[in-house]
PDB file of C-alpha atoms in Angstrom:
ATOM      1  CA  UNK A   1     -65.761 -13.015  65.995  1.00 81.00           C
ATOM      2  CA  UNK A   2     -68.705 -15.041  67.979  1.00 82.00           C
ATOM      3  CA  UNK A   3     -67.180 -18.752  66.768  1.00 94.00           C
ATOM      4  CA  UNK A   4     -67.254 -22.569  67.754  1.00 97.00           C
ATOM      5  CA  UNK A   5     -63.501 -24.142  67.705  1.00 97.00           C
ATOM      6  CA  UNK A   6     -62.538 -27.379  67.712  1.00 97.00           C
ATOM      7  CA  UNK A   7     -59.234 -29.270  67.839  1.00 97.00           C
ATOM      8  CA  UNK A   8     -58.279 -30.733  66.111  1.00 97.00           C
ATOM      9  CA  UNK A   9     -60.025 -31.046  62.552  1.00 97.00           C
ATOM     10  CA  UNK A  10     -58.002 -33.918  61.487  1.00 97.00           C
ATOM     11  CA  UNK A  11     -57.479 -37.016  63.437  1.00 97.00           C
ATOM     12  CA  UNK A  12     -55.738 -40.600  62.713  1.00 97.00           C
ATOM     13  CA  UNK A  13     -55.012 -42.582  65.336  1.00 96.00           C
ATOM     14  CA  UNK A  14     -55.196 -46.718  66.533  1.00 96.00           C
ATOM     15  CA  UNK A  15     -57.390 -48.759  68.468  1.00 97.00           C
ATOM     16  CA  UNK A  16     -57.128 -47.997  72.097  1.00 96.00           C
ATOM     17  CA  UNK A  17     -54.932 -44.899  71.990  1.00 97.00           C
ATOM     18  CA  UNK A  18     -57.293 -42.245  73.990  1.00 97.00           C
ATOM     19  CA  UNK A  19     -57.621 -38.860  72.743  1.00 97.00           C
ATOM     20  CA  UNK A  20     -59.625 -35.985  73.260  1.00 98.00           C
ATOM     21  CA  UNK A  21     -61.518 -33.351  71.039  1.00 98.00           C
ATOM     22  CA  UNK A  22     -61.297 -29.677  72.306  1.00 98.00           C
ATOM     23  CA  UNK A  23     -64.123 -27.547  71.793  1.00 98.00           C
ATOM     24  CA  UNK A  24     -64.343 -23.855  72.924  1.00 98.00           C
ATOM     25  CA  UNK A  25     -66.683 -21.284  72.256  1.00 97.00           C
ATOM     26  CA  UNK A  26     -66.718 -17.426  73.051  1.00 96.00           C
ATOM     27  CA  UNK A  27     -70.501 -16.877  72.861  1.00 94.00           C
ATOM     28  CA  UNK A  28     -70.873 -17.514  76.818  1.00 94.00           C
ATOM     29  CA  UNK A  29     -72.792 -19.810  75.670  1.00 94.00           C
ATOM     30  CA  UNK A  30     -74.580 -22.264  78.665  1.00 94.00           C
ATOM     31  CA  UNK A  31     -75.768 -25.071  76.718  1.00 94.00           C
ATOM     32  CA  UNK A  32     -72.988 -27.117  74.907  1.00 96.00           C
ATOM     33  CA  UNK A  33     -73.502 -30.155  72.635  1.00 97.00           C
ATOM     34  CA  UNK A  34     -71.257 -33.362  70.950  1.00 98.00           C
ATOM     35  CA  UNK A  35     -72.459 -35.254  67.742  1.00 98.00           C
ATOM     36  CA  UNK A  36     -71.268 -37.575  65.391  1.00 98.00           C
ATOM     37  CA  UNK A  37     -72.379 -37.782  61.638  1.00 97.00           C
ATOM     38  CA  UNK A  38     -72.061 -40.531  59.478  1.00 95.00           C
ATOM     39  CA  UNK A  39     -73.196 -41.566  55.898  1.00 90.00           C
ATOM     40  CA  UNK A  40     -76.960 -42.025  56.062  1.00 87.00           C
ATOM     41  CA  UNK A  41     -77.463 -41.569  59.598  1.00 89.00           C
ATOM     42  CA  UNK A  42     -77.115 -37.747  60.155  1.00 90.00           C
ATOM     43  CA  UNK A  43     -76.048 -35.817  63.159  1.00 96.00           C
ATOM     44  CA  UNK A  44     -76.466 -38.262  66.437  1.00 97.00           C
ATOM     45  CA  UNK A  45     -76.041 -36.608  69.565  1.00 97.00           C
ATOM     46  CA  UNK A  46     -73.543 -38.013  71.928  1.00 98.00           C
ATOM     47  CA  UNK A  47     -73.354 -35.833  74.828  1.00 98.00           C
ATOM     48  CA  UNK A  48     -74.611 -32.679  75.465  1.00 96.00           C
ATOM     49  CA  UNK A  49     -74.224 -30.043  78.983  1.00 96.00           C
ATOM     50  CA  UNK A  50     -76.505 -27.149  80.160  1.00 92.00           C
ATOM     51  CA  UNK A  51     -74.043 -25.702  82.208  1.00 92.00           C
ATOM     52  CA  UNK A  52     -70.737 -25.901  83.983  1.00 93.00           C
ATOM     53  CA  UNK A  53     -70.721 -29.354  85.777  1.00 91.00           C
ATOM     54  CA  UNK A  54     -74.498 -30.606  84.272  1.00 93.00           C
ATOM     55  CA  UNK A  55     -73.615 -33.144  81.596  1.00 96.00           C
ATOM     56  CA  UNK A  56     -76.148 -35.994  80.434  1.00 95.00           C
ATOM     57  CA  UNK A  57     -75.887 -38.750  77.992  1.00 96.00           C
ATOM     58  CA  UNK A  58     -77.745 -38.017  74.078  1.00 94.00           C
ATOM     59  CA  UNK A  59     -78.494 -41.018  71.526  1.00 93.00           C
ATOM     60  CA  UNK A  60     -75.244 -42.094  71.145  1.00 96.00           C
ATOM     61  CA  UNK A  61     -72.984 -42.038  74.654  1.00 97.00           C
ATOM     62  CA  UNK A  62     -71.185 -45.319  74.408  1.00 97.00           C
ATOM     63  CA  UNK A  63     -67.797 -44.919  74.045  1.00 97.00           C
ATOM     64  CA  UNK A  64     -67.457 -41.421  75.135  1.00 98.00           C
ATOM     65  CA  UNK A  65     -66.820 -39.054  78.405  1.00 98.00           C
ATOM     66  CA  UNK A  66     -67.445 -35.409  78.478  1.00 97.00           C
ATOM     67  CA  UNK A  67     -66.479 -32.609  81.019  1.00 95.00           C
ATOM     68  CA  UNK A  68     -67.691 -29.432  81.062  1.00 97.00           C
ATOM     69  CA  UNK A  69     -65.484 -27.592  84.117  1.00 97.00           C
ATOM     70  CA  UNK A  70     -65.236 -23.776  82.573  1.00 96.00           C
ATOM     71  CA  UNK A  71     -68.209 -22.153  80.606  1.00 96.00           C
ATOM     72  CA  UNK A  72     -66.388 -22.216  77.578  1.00 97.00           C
ATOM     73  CA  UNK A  73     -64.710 -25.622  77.086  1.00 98.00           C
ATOM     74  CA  UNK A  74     -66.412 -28.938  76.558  1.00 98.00           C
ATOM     75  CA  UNK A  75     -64.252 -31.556  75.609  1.00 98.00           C
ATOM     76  CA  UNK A  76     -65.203 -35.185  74.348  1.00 98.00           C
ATOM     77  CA  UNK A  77     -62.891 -37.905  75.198  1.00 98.00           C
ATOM     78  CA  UNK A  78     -62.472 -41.593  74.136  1.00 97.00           C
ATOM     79  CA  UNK A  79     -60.499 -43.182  76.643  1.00 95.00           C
ATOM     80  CA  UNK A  80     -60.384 -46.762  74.029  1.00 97.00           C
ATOM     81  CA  UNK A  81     -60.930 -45.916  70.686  1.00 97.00           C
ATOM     82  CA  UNK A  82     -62.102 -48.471  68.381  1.00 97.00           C
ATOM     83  CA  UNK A  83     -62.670 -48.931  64.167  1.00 97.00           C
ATOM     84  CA  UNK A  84     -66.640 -48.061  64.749  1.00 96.00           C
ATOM     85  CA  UNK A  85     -65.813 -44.504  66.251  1.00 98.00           C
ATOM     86  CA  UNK A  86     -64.531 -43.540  63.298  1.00 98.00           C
ATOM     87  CA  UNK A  87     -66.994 -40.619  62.430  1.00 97.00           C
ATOM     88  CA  UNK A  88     -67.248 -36.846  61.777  1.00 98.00           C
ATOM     89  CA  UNK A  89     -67.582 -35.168  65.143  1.00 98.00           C
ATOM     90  CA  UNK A  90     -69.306 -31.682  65.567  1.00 98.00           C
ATOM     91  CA  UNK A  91     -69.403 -29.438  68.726  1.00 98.00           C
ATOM     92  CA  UNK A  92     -72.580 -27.239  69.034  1.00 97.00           C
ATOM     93  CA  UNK A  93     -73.253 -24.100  71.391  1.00 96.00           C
ATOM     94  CA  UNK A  94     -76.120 -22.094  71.907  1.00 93.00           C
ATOM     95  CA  UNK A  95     -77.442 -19.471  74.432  1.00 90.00           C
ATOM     96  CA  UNK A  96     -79.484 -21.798  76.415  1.00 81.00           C
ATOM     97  CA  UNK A  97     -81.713 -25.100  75.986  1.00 68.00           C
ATOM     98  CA  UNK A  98     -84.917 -23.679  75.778  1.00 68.00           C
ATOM     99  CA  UNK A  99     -87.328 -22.495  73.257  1.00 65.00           C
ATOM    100  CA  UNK A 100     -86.219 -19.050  71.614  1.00 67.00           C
ATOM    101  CA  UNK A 101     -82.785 -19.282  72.836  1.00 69.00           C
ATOM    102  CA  UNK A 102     -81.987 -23.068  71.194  1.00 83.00           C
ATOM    103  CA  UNK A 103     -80.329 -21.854  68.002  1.00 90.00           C
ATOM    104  CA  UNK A 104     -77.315 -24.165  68.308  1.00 93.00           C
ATOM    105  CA  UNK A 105     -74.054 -22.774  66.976  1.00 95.00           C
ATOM    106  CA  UNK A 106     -71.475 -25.169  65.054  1.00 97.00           C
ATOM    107  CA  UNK A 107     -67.916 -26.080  65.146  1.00 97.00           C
ATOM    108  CA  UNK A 108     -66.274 -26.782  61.590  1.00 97.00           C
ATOM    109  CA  UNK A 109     -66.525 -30.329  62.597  1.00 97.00           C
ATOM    110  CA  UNK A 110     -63.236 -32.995  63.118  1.00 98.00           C
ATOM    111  CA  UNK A 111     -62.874 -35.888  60.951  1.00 97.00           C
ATOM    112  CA  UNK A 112     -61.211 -39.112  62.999  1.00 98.00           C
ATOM    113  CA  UNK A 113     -60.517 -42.300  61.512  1.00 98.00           C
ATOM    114  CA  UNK A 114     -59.293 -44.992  64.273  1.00 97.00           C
ATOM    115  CA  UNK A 115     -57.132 -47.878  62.740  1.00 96.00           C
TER     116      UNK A 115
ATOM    117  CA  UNK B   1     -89.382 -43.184  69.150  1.00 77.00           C
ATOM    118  CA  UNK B   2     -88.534 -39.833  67.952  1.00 82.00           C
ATOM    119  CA  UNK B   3     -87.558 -39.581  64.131  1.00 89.00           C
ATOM    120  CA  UNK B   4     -86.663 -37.175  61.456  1.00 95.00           C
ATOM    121  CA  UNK B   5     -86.555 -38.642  57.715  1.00 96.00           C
ATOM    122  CA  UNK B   6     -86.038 -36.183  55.021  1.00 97.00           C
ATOM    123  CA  UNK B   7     -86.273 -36.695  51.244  1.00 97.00           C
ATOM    124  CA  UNK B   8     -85.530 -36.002  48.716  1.00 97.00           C
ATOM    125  CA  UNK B   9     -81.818 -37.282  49.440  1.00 96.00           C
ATOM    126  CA  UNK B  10     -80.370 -35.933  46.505  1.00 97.00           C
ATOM    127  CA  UNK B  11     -81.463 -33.215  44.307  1.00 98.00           C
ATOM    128  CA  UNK B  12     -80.451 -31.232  41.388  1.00 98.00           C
ATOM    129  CA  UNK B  13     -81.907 -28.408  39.633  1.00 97.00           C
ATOM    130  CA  UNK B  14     -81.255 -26.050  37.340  1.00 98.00           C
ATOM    131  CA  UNK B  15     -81.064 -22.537  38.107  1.00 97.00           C
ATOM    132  CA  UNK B  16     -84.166 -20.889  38.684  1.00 97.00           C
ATOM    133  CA  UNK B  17     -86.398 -24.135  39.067  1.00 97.00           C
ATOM    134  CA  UNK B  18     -88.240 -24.054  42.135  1.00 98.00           C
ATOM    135  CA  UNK B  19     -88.453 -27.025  44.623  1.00 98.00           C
ATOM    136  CA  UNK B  20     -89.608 -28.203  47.628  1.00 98.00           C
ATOM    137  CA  UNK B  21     -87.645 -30.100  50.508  1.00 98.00           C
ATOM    138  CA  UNK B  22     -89.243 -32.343  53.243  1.00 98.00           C
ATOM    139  CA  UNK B  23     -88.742 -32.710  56.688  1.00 98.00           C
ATOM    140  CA  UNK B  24     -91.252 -35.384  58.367  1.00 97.00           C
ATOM    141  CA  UNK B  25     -91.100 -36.295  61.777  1.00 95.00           C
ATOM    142  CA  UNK B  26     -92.425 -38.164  64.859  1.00 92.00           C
ATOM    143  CA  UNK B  27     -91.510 -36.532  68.331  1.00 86.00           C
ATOM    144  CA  UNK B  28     -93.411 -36.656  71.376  1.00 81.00           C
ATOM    145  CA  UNK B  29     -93.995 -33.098  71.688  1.00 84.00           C
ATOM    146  CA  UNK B  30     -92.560 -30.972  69.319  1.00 87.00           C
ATOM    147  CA  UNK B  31     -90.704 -28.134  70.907  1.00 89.00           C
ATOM    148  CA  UNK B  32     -89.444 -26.516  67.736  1.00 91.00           C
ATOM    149  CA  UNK B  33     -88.174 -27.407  64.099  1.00 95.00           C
ATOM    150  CA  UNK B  34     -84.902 -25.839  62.631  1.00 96.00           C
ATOM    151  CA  UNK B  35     -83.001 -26.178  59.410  1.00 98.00           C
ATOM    152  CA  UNK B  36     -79.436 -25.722  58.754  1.00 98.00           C
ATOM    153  CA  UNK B  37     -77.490 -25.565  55.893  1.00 98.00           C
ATOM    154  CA  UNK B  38     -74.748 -27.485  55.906  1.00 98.00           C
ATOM    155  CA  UNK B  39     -71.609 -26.416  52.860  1.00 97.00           C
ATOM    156  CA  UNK B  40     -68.656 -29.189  51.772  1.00 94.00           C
ATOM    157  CA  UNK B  41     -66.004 -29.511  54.883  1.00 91.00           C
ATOM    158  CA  UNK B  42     -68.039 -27.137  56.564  1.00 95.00           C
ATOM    159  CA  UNK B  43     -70.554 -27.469  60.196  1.00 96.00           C
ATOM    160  CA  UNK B  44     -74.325 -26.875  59.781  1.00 97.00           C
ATOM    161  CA  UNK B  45     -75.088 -23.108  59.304  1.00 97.00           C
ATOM    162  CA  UNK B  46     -79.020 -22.058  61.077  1.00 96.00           C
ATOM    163  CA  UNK B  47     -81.258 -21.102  59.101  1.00 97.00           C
ATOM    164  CA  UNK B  48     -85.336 -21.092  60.156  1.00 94.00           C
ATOM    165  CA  UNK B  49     -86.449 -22.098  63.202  1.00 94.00           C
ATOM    166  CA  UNK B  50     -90.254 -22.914  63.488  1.00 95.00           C
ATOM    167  CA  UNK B  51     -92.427 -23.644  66.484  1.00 91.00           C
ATOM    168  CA  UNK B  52     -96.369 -23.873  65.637  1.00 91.00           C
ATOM    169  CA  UNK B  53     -98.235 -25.761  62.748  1.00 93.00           C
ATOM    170  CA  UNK B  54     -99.079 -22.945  60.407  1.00 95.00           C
ATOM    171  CA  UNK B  55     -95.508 -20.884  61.033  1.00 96.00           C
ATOM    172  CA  UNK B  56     -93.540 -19.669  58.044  1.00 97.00           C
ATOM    173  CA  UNK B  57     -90.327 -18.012  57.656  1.00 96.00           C
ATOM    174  CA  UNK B  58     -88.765 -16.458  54.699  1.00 97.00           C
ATOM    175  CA  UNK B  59     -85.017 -15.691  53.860  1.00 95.00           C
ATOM    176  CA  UNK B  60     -83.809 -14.400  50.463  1.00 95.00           C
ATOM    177  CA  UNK B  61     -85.290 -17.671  47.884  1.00 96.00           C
ATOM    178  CA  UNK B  62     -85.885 -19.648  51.100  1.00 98.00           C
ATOM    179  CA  UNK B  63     -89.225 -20.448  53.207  1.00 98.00           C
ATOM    180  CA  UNK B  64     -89.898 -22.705  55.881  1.00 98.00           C
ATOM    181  CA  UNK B  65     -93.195 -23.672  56.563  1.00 98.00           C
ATOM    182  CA  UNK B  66     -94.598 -26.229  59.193  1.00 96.00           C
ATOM    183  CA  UNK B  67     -97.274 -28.459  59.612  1.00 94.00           C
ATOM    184  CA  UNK B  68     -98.071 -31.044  62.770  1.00 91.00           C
ATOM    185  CA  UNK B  69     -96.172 -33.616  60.698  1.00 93.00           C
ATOM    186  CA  UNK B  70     -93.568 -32.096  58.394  1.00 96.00           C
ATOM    187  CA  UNK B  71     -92.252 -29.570  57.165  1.00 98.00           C
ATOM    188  CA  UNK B  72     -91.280 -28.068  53.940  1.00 98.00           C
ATOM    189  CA  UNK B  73     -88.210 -25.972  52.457  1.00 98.00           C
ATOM    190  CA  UNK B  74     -88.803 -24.430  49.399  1.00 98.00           C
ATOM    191  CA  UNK B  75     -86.472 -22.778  47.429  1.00 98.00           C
ATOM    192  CA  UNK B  76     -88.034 -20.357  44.848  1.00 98.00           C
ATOM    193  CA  UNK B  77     -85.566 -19.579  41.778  1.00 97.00           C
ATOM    194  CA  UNK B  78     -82.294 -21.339  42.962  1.00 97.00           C
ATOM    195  CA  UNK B  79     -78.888 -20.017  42.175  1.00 97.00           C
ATOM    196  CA  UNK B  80     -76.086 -22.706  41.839  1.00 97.00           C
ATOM    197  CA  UNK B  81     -74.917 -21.144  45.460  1.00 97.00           C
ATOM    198  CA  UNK B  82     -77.095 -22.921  47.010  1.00 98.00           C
ATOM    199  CA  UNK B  83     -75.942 -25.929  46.513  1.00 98.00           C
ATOM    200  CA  UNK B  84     -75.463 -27.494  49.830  1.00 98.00           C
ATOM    201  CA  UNK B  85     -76.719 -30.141  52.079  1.00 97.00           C
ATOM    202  CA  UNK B  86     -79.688 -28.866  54.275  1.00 98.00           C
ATOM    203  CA  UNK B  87     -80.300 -30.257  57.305  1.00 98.00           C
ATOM    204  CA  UNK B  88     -83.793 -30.827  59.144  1.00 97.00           C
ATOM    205  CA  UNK B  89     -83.475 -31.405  63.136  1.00 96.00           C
ATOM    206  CA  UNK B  90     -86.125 -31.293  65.962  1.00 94.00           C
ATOM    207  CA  UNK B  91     -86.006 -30.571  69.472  1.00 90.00           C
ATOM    208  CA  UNK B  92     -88.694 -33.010  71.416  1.00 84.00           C
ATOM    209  CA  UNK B  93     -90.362 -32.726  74.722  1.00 82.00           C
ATOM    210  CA  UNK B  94     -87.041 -32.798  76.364  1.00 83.00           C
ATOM    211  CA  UNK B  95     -85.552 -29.744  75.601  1.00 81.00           C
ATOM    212  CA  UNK B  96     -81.639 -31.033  75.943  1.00 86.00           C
ATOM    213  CA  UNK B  97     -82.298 -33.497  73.156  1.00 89.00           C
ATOM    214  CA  UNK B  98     -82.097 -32.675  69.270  1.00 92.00           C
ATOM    215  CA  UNK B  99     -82.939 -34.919  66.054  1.00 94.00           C
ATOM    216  CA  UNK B 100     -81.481 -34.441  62.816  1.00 96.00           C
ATOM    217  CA  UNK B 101     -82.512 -35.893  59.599  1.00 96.00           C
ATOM    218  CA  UNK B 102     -80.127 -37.350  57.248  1.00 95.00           C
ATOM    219  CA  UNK B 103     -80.494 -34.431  54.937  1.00 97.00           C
ATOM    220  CA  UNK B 104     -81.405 -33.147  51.471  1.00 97.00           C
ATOM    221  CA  UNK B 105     -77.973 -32.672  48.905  1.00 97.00           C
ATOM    222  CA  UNK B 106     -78.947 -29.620  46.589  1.00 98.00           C
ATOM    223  CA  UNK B 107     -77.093 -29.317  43.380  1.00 98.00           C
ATOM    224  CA  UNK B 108     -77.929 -26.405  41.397  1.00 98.00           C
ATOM    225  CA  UNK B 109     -76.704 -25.885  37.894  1.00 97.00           C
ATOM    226  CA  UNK B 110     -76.142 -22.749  35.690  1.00 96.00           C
TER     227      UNK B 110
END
């Protein structure tokens, strides 16, 4: 089954305790994509890759690092957490980043409050 | 500054009364339009994408149409399943870069 997974969907943690956000998908998939969604303020984009090694910076970077070193994996990391990162995150594939092949494919989305 | 504002924020109908959703937004050069539905604990599920002023796109009691300033989902004789959030997003001139409105809560009753 053609799927975006992350890990995990639930997430509690403190302020400064880093942690990172798998997301894999089995689409071969080039182009890769983080948001966050709040109340009010919809999907931001945080970080998004078009291929293996090309990552750039979306809306909303601060606070976050990306890799993208295998195809499949793209993992968002915050190395400090803090109380304002405390969002719904969502991890996003599609074929490629250009028009006709930009349908973007959705995790189920991890909830993380930081304390 | 590229933005996407969608309204209504909340609406509920009752089954089989037909409504309209809007998407407007300002992008420096719009590359395409999508919508998504998005379902309770769920991620955003595609649904239309649109690329031209004048473009439509029908699925089931869904259409999508597009204009050079919004664009419109209208749902022709609802059923209460679907009820869900729909989302509006648009990808600008750079093509790495997407948009997404705030989105439109449907709540359809029997």
């Amino acid at each position: 089954e053609a799927q975006v997974t992350q890990n995990p969907r639930y997430l509690i943690t403190v302020t400064g305790k880093k942690l990172t956000v798998t997301c894999s998908q089995n689409m071969n998939h080039e182009y890769m994509s983080w948001y966050r969604q709040d109340p009010g303020l919809g999907l931001r984009q945080i970080y998004y890759s078009m291929n293996v090694e090309v990552t750039d910076k979306g809306d909303v970077p601060e606070g976050y690092k990306v890799s993208r070193k295998e195809k499949r994996n793209f993992p968002l990391i915050l190395e400090s957490p803090s109380p304002n990162q405390t969002s719904l995150y969502f991890c996003a594939s599609s074929l490629k980043y250009g028009i006709g092949k930009n349908i973007q494919y959705f995790g189920a989305g991890t909830r993380l409050s930081v304390l | 500054e590229d933005q996407v504002t969608q309204s209504p924020e909340a609406l509920r109908l009752q089954e089989g009364e037909s409504s309209s959703l809007n998407c407007s937004y300002t992008v420096s050069g719009l590359r395409g339009l999508f919508w998504y539905r998005q379902d309770p604990g769920k991620g955003p599920e595609f649904l239309f994408t649109l690329y031209s002023a004048g473009e439509e796109k029908e699925k089931e009691r869904l259409k999508a149409t597009l204009t050079k300033k919004e664009s419109f989902l209208h749902i022709t004789a609802p059923k209460p399943e679907d009820s869900a959030t729909y989302l509006c997003a648009v990808q600008a001139s750079d093509f790495n870069k997407f948009y997404f409105g705030s989105g439109t809560k449907l709540n359809v009753k029997p």
